[in-house]
Coordinates of C-alpha atoms in Angstrom, one line a residue:
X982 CA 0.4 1.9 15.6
X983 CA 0.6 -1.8 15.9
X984 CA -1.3 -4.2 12.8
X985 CA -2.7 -7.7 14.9
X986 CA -4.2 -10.8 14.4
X987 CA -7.3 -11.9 16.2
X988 CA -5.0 -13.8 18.9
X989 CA -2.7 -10.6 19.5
X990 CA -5.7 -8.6 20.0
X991 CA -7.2 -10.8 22.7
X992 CA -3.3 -10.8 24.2
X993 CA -3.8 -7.0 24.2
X994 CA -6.8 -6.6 26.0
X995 CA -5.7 -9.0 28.5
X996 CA -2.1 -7.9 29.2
X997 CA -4.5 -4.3 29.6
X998 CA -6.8 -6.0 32.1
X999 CA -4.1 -8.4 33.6
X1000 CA -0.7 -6.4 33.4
X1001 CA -2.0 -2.8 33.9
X1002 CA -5.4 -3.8 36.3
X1003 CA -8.0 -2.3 33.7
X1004 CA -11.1 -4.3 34.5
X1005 CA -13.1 -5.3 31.1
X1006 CA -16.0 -3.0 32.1
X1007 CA -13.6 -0.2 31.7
X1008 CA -12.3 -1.0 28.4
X1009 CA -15.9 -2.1 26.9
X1010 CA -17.1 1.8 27.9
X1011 CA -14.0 3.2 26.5
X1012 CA -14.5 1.0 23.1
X1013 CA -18.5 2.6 23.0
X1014 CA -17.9 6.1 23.9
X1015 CA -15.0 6.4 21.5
X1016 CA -17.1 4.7 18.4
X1017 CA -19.5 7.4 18.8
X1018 CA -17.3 10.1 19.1
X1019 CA -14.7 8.8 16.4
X1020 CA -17.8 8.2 14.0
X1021 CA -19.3 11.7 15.1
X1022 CA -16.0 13.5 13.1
X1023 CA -17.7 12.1 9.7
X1024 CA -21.2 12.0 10.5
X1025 CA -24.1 14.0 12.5
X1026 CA -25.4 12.1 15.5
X1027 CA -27.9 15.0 16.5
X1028 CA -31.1 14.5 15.3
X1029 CA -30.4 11.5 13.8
X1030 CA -32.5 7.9 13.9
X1031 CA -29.6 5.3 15.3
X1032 CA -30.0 1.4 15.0
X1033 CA -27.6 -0.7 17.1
X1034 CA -27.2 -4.3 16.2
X1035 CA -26.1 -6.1 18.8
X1036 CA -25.0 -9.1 19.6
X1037 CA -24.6 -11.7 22.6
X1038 CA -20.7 -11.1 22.6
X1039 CA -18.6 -8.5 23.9
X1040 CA -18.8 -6.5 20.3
X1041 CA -22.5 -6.4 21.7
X1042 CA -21.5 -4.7 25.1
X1043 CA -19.5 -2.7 23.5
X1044 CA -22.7 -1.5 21.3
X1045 CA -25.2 -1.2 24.3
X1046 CA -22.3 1.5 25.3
X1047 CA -22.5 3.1 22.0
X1048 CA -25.8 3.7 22.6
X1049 CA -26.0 5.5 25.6
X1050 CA -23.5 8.0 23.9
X1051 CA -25.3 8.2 20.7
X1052 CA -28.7 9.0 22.7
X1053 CA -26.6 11.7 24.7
X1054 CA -25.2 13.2 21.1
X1055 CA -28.8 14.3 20.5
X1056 CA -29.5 10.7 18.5
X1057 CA -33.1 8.8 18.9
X1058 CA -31.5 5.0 19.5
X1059 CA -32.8 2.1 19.1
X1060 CA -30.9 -1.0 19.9
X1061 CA -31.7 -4.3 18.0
X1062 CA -30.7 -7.2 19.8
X1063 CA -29.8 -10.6 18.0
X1064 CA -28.5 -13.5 20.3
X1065 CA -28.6 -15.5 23.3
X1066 CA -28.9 -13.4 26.8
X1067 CA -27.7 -16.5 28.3
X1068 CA -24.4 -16.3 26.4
X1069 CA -23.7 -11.9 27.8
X1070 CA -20.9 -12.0 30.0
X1071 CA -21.2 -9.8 32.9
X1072 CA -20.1 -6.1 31.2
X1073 CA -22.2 -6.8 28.6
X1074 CA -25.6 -7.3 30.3
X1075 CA -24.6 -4.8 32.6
X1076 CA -24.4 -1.9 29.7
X1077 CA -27.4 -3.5 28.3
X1078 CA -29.1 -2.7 31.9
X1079 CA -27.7 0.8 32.2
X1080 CA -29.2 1.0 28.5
X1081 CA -32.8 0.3 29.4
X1082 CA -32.3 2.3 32.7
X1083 CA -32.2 5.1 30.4
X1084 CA -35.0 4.5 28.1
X1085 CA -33.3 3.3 25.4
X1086 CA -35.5 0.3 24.0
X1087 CA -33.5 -3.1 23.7
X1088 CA -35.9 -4.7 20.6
X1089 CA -34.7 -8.8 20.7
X1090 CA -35.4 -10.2 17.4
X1091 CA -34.8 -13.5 16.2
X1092 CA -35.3 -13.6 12.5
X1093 CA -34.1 -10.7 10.0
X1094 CA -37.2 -9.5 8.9
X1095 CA -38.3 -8.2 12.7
X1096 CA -35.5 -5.8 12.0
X1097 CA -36.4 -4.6 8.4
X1098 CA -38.8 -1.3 10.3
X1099 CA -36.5 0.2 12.0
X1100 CA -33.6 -0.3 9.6
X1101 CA -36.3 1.2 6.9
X1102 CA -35.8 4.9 8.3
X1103 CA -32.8 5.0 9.8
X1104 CA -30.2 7.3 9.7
X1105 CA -27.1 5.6 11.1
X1106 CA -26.5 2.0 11.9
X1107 CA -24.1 0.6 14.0
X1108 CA -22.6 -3.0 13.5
X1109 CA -21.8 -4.5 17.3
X1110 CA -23.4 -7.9 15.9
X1111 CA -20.4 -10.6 15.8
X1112 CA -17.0 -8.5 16.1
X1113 CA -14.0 -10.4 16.0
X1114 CA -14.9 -13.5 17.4
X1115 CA -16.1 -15.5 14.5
X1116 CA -15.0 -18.7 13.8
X1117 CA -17.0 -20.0 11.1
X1118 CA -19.3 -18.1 8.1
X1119 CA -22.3 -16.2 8.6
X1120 CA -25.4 -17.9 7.7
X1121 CA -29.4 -18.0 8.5
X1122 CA -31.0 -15.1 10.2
X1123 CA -27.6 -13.4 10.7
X1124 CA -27.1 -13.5 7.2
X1125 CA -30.5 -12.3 6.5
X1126 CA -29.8 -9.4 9.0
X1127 CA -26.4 -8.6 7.3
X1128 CA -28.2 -8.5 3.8
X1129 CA -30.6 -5.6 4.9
X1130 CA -28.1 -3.5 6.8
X1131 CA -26.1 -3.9 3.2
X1132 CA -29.6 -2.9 1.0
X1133 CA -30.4 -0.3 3.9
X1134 CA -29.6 3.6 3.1
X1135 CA -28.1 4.6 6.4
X1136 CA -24.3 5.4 6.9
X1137 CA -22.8 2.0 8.8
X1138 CA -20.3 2.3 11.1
X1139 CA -18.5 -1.1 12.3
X1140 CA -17.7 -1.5 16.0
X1141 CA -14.0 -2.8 15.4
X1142 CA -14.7 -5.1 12.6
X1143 CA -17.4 -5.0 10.1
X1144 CA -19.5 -8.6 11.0
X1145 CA -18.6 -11.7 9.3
X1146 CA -14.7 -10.0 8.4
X1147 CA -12.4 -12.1 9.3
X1148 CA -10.1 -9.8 11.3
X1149 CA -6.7 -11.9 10.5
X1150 CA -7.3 -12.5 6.3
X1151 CA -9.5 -9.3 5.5
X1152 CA -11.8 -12.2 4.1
X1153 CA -15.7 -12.7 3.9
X1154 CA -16.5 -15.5 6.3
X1155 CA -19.8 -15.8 4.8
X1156 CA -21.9 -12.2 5.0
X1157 CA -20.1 -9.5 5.6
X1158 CA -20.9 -6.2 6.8
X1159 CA -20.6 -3.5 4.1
X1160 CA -19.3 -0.2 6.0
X1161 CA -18.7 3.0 5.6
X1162 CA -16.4 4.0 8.8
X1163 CA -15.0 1.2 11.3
X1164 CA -13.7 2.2 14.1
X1165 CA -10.6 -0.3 15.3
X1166 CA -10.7 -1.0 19.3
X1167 CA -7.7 -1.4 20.6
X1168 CA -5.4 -1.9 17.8
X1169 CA -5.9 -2.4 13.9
X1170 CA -6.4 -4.8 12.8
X1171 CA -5.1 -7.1 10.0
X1172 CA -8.1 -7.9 8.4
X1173 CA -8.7 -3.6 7.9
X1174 CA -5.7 -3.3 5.7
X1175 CA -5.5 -6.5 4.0
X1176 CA -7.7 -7.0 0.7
X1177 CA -10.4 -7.7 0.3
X1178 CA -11.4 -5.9 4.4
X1179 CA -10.3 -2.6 3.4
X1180 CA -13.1 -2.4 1.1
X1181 CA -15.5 -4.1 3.5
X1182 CA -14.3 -1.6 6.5
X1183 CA -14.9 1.7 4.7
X1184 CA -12.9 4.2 6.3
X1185 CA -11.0 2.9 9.3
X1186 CA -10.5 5.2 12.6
X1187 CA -8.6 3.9 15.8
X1188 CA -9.3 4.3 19.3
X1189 CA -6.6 3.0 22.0
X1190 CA -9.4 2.3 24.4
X1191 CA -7.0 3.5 27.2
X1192 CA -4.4 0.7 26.9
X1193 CA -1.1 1.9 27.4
X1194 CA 1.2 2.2 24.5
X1195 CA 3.7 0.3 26.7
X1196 CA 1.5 -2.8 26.5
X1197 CA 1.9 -2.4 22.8
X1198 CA 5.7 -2.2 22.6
X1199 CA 6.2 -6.2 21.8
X1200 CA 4.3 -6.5 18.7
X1201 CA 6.1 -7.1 15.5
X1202 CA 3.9 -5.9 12.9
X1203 CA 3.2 -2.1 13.0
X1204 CA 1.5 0.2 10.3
X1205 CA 4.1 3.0 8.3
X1206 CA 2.1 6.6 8.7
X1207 CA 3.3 9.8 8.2
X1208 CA 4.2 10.1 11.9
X1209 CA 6.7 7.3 11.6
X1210 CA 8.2 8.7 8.5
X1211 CA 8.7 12.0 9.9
X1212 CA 10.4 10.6 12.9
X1213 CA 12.8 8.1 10.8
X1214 CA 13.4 10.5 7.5
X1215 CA 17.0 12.5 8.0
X1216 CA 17.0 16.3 8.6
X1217 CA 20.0 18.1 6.9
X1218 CA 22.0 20.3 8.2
X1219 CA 23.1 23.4 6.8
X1220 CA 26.7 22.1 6.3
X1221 CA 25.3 18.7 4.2
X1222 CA 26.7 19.0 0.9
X1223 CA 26.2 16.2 -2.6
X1224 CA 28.8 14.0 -0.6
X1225 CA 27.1 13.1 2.4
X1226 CA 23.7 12.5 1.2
X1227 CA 24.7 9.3 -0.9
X1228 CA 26.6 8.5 -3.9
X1229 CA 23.8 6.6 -5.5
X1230 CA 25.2 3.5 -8.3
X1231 CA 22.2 2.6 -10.6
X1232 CA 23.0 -0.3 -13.0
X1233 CA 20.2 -0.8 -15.1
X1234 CA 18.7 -0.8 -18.6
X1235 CA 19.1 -2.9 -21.6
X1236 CA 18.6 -2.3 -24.9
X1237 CA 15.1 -1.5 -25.2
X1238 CA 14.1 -1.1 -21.7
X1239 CA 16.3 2.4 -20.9
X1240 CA 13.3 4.1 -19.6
X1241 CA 13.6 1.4 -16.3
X1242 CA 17.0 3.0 -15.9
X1243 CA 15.8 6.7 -16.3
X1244 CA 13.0 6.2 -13.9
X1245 CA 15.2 4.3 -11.5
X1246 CA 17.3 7.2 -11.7
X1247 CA 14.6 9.6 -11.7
X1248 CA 13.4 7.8 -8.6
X1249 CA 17.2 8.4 -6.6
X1250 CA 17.2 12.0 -7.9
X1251 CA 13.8 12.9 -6.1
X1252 CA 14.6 11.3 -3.5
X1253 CA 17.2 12.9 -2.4
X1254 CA 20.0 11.6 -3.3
X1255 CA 23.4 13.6 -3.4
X1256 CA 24.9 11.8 -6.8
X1257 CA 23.2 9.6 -8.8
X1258 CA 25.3 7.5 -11.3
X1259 CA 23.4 5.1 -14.1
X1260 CA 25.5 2.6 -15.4
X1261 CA 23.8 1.0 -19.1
X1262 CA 24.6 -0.7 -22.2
X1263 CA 25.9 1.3 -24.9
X1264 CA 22.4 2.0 -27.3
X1265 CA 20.8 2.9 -24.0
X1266 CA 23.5 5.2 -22.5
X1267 CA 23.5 7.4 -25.8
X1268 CA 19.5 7.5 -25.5
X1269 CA 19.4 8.4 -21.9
X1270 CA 22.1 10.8 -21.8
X1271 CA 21.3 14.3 -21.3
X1272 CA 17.2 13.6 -20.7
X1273 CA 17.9 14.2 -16.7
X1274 CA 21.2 16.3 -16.3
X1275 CA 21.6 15.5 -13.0
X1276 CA 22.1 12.3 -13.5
X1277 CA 25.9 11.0 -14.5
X1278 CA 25.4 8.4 -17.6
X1279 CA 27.4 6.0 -18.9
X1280 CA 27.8 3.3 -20.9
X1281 CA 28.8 0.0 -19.2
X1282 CA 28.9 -2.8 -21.9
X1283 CA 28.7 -2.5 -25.3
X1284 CA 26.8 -5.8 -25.4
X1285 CA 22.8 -5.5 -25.9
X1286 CA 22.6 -6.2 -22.0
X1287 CA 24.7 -6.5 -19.4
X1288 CA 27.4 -9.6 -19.6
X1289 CA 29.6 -11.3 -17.0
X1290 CA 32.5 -9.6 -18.9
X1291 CA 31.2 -6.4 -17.7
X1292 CA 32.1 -7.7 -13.9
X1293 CA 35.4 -6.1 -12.9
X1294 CA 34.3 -2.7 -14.7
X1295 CA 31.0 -3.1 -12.8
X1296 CA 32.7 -4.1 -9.3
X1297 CA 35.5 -1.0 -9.6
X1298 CA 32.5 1.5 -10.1
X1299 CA 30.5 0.4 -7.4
X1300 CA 33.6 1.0 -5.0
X1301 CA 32.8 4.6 -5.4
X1302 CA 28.9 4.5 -4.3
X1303 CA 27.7 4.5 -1.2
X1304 CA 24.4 1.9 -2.5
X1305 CA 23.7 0.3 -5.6
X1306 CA 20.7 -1.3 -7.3
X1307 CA 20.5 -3.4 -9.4
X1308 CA 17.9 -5.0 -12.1
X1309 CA 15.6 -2.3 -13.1
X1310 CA 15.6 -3.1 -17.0
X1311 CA 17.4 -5.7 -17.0
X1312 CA 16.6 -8.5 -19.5
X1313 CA 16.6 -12.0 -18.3
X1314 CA 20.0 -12.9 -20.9
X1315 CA 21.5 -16.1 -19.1
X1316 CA 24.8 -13.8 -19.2
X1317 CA 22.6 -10.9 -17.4
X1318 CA 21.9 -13.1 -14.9
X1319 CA 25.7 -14.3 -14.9
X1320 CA 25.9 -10.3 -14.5
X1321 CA 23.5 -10.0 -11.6
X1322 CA 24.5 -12.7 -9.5
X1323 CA 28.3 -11.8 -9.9
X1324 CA 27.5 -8.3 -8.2
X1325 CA 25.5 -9.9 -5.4
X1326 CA 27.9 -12.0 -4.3
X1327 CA 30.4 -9.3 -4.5
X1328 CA 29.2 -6.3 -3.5
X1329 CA 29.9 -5.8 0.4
X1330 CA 27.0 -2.2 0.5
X1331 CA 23.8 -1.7 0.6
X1332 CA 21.9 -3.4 -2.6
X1333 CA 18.7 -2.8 -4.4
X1334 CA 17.3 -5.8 -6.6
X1335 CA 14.4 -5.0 -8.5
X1336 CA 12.8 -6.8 -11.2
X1337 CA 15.4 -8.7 -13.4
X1338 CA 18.0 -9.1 -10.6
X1339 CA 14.7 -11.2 -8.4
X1340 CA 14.7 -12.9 -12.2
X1341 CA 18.3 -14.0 -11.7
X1342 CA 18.4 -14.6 -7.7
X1343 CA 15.4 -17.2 -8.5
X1344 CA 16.7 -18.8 -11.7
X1345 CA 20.5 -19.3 -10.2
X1346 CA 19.4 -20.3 -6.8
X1347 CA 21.8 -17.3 -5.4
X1348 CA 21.7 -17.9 -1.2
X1349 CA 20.9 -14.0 -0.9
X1350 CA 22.2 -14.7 3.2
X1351 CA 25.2 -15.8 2.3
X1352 CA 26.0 -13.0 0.4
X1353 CA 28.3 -9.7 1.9
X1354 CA 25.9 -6.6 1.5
X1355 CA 22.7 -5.8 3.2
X1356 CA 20.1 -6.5 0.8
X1357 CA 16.8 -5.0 0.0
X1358 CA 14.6 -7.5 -2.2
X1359 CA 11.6 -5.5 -3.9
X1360 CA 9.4 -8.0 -5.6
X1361 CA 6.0 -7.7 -6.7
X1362 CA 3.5 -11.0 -6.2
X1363 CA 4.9 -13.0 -9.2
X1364 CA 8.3 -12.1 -8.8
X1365 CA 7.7 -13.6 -5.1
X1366 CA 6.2 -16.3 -6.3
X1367 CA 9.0 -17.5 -8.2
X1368 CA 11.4 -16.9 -5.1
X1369 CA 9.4 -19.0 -2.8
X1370 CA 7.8 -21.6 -5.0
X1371 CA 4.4 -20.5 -3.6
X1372 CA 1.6 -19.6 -5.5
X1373 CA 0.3 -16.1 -6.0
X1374 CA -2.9 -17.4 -3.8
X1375 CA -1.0 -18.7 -1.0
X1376 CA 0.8 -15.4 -0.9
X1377 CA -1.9 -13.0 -0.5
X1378 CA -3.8 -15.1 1.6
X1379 CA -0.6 -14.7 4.1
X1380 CA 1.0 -11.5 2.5
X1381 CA 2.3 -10.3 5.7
X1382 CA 3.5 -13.5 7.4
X1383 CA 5.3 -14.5 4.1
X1384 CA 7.2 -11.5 3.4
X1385 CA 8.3 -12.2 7.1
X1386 CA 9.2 -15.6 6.5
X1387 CA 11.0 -14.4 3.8
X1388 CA 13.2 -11.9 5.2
X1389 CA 13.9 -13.7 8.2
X1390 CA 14.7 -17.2 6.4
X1391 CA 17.4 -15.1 3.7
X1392 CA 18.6 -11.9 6.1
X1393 CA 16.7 -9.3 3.5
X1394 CA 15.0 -6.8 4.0
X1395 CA 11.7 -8.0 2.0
X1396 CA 9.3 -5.1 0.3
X1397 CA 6.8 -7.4 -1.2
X1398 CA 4.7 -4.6 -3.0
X1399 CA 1.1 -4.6 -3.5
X1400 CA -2.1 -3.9 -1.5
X1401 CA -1.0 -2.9 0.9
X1402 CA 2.9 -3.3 0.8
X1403 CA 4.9 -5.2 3.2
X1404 CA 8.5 -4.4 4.3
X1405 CA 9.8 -7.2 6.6
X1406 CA 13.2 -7.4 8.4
X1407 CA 15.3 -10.1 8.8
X1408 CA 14.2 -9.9 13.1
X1409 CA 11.0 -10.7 12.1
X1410 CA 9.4 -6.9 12.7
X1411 CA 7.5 -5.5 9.7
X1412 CA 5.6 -2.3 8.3
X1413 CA 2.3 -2.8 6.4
X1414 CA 2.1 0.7 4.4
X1415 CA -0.6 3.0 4.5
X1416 CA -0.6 5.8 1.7
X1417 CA -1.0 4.9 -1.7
X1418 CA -3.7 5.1 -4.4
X1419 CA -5.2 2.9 -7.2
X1420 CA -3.7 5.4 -10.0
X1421 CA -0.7 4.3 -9.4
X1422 CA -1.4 0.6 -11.2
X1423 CA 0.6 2.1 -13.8
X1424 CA 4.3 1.3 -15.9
X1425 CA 7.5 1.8 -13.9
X1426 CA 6.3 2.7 -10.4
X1427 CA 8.4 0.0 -9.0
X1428 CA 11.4 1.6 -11.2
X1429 CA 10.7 4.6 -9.4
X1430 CA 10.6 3.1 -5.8
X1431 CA 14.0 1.2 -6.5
X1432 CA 15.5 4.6 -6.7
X1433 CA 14.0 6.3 -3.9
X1434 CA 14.3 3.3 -1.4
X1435 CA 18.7 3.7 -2.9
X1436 CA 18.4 7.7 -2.3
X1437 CA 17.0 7.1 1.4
X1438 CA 19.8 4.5 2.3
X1439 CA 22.1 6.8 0.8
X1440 CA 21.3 9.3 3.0
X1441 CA 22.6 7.2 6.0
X1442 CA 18.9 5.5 6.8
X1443 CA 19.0 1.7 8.1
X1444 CA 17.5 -0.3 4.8
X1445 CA 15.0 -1.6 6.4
X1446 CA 13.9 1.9 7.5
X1447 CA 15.0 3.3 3.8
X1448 CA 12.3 0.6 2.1
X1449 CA 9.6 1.1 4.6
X1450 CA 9.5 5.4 3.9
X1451 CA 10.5 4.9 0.8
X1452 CA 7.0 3.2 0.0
X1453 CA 5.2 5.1 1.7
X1454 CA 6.4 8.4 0.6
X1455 CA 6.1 6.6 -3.2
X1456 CA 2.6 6.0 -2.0
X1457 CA 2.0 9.6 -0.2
X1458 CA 3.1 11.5 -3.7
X1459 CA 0.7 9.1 -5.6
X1460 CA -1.9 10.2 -3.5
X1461 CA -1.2 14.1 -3.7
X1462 CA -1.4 13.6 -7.5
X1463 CA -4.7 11.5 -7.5
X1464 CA -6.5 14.9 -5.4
X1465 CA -5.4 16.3 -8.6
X1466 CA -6.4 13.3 -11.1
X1467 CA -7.7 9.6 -10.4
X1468 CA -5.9 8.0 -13.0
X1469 CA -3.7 8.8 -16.1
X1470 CA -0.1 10.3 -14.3
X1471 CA 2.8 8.8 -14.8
X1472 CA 6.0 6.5 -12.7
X1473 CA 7.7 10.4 -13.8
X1474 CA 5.3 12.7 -12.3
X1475 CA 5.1 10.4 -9.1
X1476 CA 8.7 10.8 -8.8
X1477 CA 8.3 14.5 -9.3
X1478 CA 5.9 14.8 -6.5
X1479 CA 8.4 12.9 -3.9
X1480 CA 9.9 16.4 -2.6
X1481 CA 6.5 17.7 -2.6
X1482 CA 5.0 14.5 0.1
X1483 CA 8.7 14.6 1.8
X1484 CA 7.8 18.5 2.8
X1485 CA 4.4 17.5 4.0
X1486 CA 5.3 14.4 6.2
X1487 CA 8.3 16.8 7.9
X1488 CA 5.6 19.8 8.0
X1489 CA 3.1 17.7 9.8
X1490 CA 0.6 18.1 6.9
X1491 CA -0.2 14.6 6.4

């Protein structure tokens, strides 16, 4: 499932109609009939009043379609049209025709309040006004229009995008469309996934339209669902043993901060991994020992936090594991960070930095390309911002193109977390993930995702492929524990629940 912008959707449809000989007609018809029947899996079309805004565009055509289907699902349609006929290219007013051949009546208004009847009492409304073709904000009569649909009680269901959504930023170009399903043409779209659009959007359902999947094959930004992960996790075999499922190196921890190195741990252990070794300062190693038995602790430095003198010890233990990470817990000491960026240059494995470590890469300018290992960088939006220099703005505004950028520019794999998180490879691909739930704006949930994304490259997964399930399995377990409560579980229990979303991608449950 490939995530575009407004230009690589428009290269879509025309590779489908150039490339592959589908004329426009074909794909407009495709886009109606499968709004109605996508919408029709949450809502009742029979019996139903149905208002269908649409526009002079080809979001309009594909509404006048819409409406032929909705009239033959049992629904009494009327279809509200708000433009200039002179402006319909030739699919368009040729659905709106085969529209009013049926009976349907075409109402064309020009100010907001010609609408306000029908919109009064009616059951379902469907968006087909601007689509993704907007280039500047929505104002006037269109506005106007936009406000009643949003005051209206109906259920709203958005013909690719919700009007006035900017389909690239997920942003309000003026009014915008408040839906409750939108059904994504084609491909999805950025603007669906990206904050603030995936609250504008409602729930979002995705119809290929009848392009092939071959057209689709070029496009570097695709979305992680449970499909994906069930076709990228490893399967064991019944002669796997601890051995070849990862020896799993976890330095982390300082005095103070040993729960970052228990959930990191936690976080490898639940993941999978075959051995998981946690490496802390003294005070921490005699707190942590014991409280997850599994897990083989020991006490590093005898320092507060870790020191450059702890190096060679450090560097001879890591010969043994199979992936280390690095920074949960850390401290930001100078010597820490003396600490940090001796490992990095020196460890020739997979690494992890989390937290701390993205502390020490920033502050001692370490060249993360010119280092040996292959390197997974898991910053939140501030911890990004102080790699990059950019603000926390300019970030979201391009959260997918800069983790890109990012990855590309320092050969990392780059999981910038948030809503929704990114994991970018240094070719330039990326995943935007899908599962995840507000409860888990909680205390250590990155902690916990260090140690899965370790357990999954442990268990002989690319890292970019490690960091992209790894989030969303994070994200699936949060959301099996928020059927059970919104808010209030813990970095631990999401952990916990790992195995538990792992069996349900692999069991096709998701």
């Amino acid at each position: 499932m490939i995530l575009t912008t407004t230009e690589e959707a428009r290269a879509l449809d025309k590779e489908a109609m150039e490339g592959y000989g589908l004329p426009e007609a074909v794909l407009m018809e495709n886009a109606g009939a499968a709004i109605v029947r996508l919408a029709g899996e949450e809502l009742r079309w029979d019996g139903a009043d149905a208002v269908i805004l649409c526009g002079a565009g080809n979001n309009g055509g594909d509404g006048f379609v819409a409406a032929r289907y909705a009239a033959a699902a049992g629904a009494e349609v009327t279809v509200l049209f708000m433009g200039s006929a002179d402006h319909m290219g030739p699919a368009s007013r040729m659905y709106r025709q085969a529209a009013e051949k049926m009976g349907i009546p075409v109402v064309e208004i020009s100010r907001a309040a010609e609408a306000l009847p029908y919109l009064a009492g009616a059951d379902i409304i469907v968006d087909a006004l601007i689509g993704t073709g907007i280039t500047s904000a929505v104002t006037g009569e269109k506005a106007a229009l936009i406000a009643l649909v949003n005051d209206a009680s109906a259920a709203v269901v958005a013909a690719d995008v919700p009007s006035g959504l900017s389909s690239d930023t997920g942003r309000a170009a003026g009014a915008v469309i408040l839906a409750d399903i939108t059904v994504a043409l084609g491909s999805v779209k950025r603007g669906h996934m990206l904050y603030p659009g995936s609250e504008y959007c409602g729930k979002v359902l995705y119809a290929d339209i009848g392009i092939p999947d071959a057209a689709r094959e070029s496009y570097p930004v695709r979305l992680m669902e449970a499909a994906d992960a069930r076709r990228l996790l490893p399967v064991r075999t019944r002669v796997a043993h601890k051995g070849t499922n990862g020896f799993i190196g976890l330095f982390a921890g300082s005095d103070g901060m040993e729960g970052a190195g228990l959930l990191a741990a936690q976080g490898a252990l639940y993941g999978g991994g075959g051995k998981i070794a946690l490496r802390t300062v003294h005070e921490a190693a005699e707190r942590l020992a014991g409280r997850a038995p599994e897990v083989m602790v020991r006490a590093l430095s005898e320092a507060p936090h870790f020191t450059a003198a702890d190096l060679p010890e450090a560097l001879a233990d890591a010969e043994a594991y199979d992936v280390v990470a690095l920074g949960c817990g850390f401290g930001r000491d100078e010597e820490t960070q003396r600490f940090t960026e001796g490992m990095v240059r020196s460890l020739a494995k997979t690494v992890v930095l989390d937290a701390d470590a993205l502390y020490a890469v920033a502050e001692r300018k370490i060249a993360l390309e010119d280092c040996p290992g292959t390197i997974i960088v898991t910053p939140h939006v501030g911890e990004f911002a102080r790699l990059t220099g950019l603000s926390a703005g300019e970030i979201e505004a391009r959260r997918i193109d800069c983790a890109r950028e990012y990855a590309a520019a320092h050969h990392v794999v780059t999981v910038l977390k948030g809503a929704p998180t990114v994991t970018a490879l240094p070719d330039g691909t990326a995943w935007v993930n899908t599962s995840g739930d507000p409860g888990m704006a909680a205390g250590g949930m990155g902690d916990t995702l260090t140690g899965i994304i370790a357990a999954l490259a442990g268990q002989g997964m690319e890292a970019g492929q490690a960091a992209a399930v790894g989030v969303y399995l994070h994200g699936l377990a949060g959301d099996l524990l928020a059927k059970e409560t919104p808010v209030g579980y813990s970095a631990s229990d999401v952990a916990r629940k790992v195995p538990a979303a792992r069996a349900a991608v692999l069991r096709d449950l998701v």
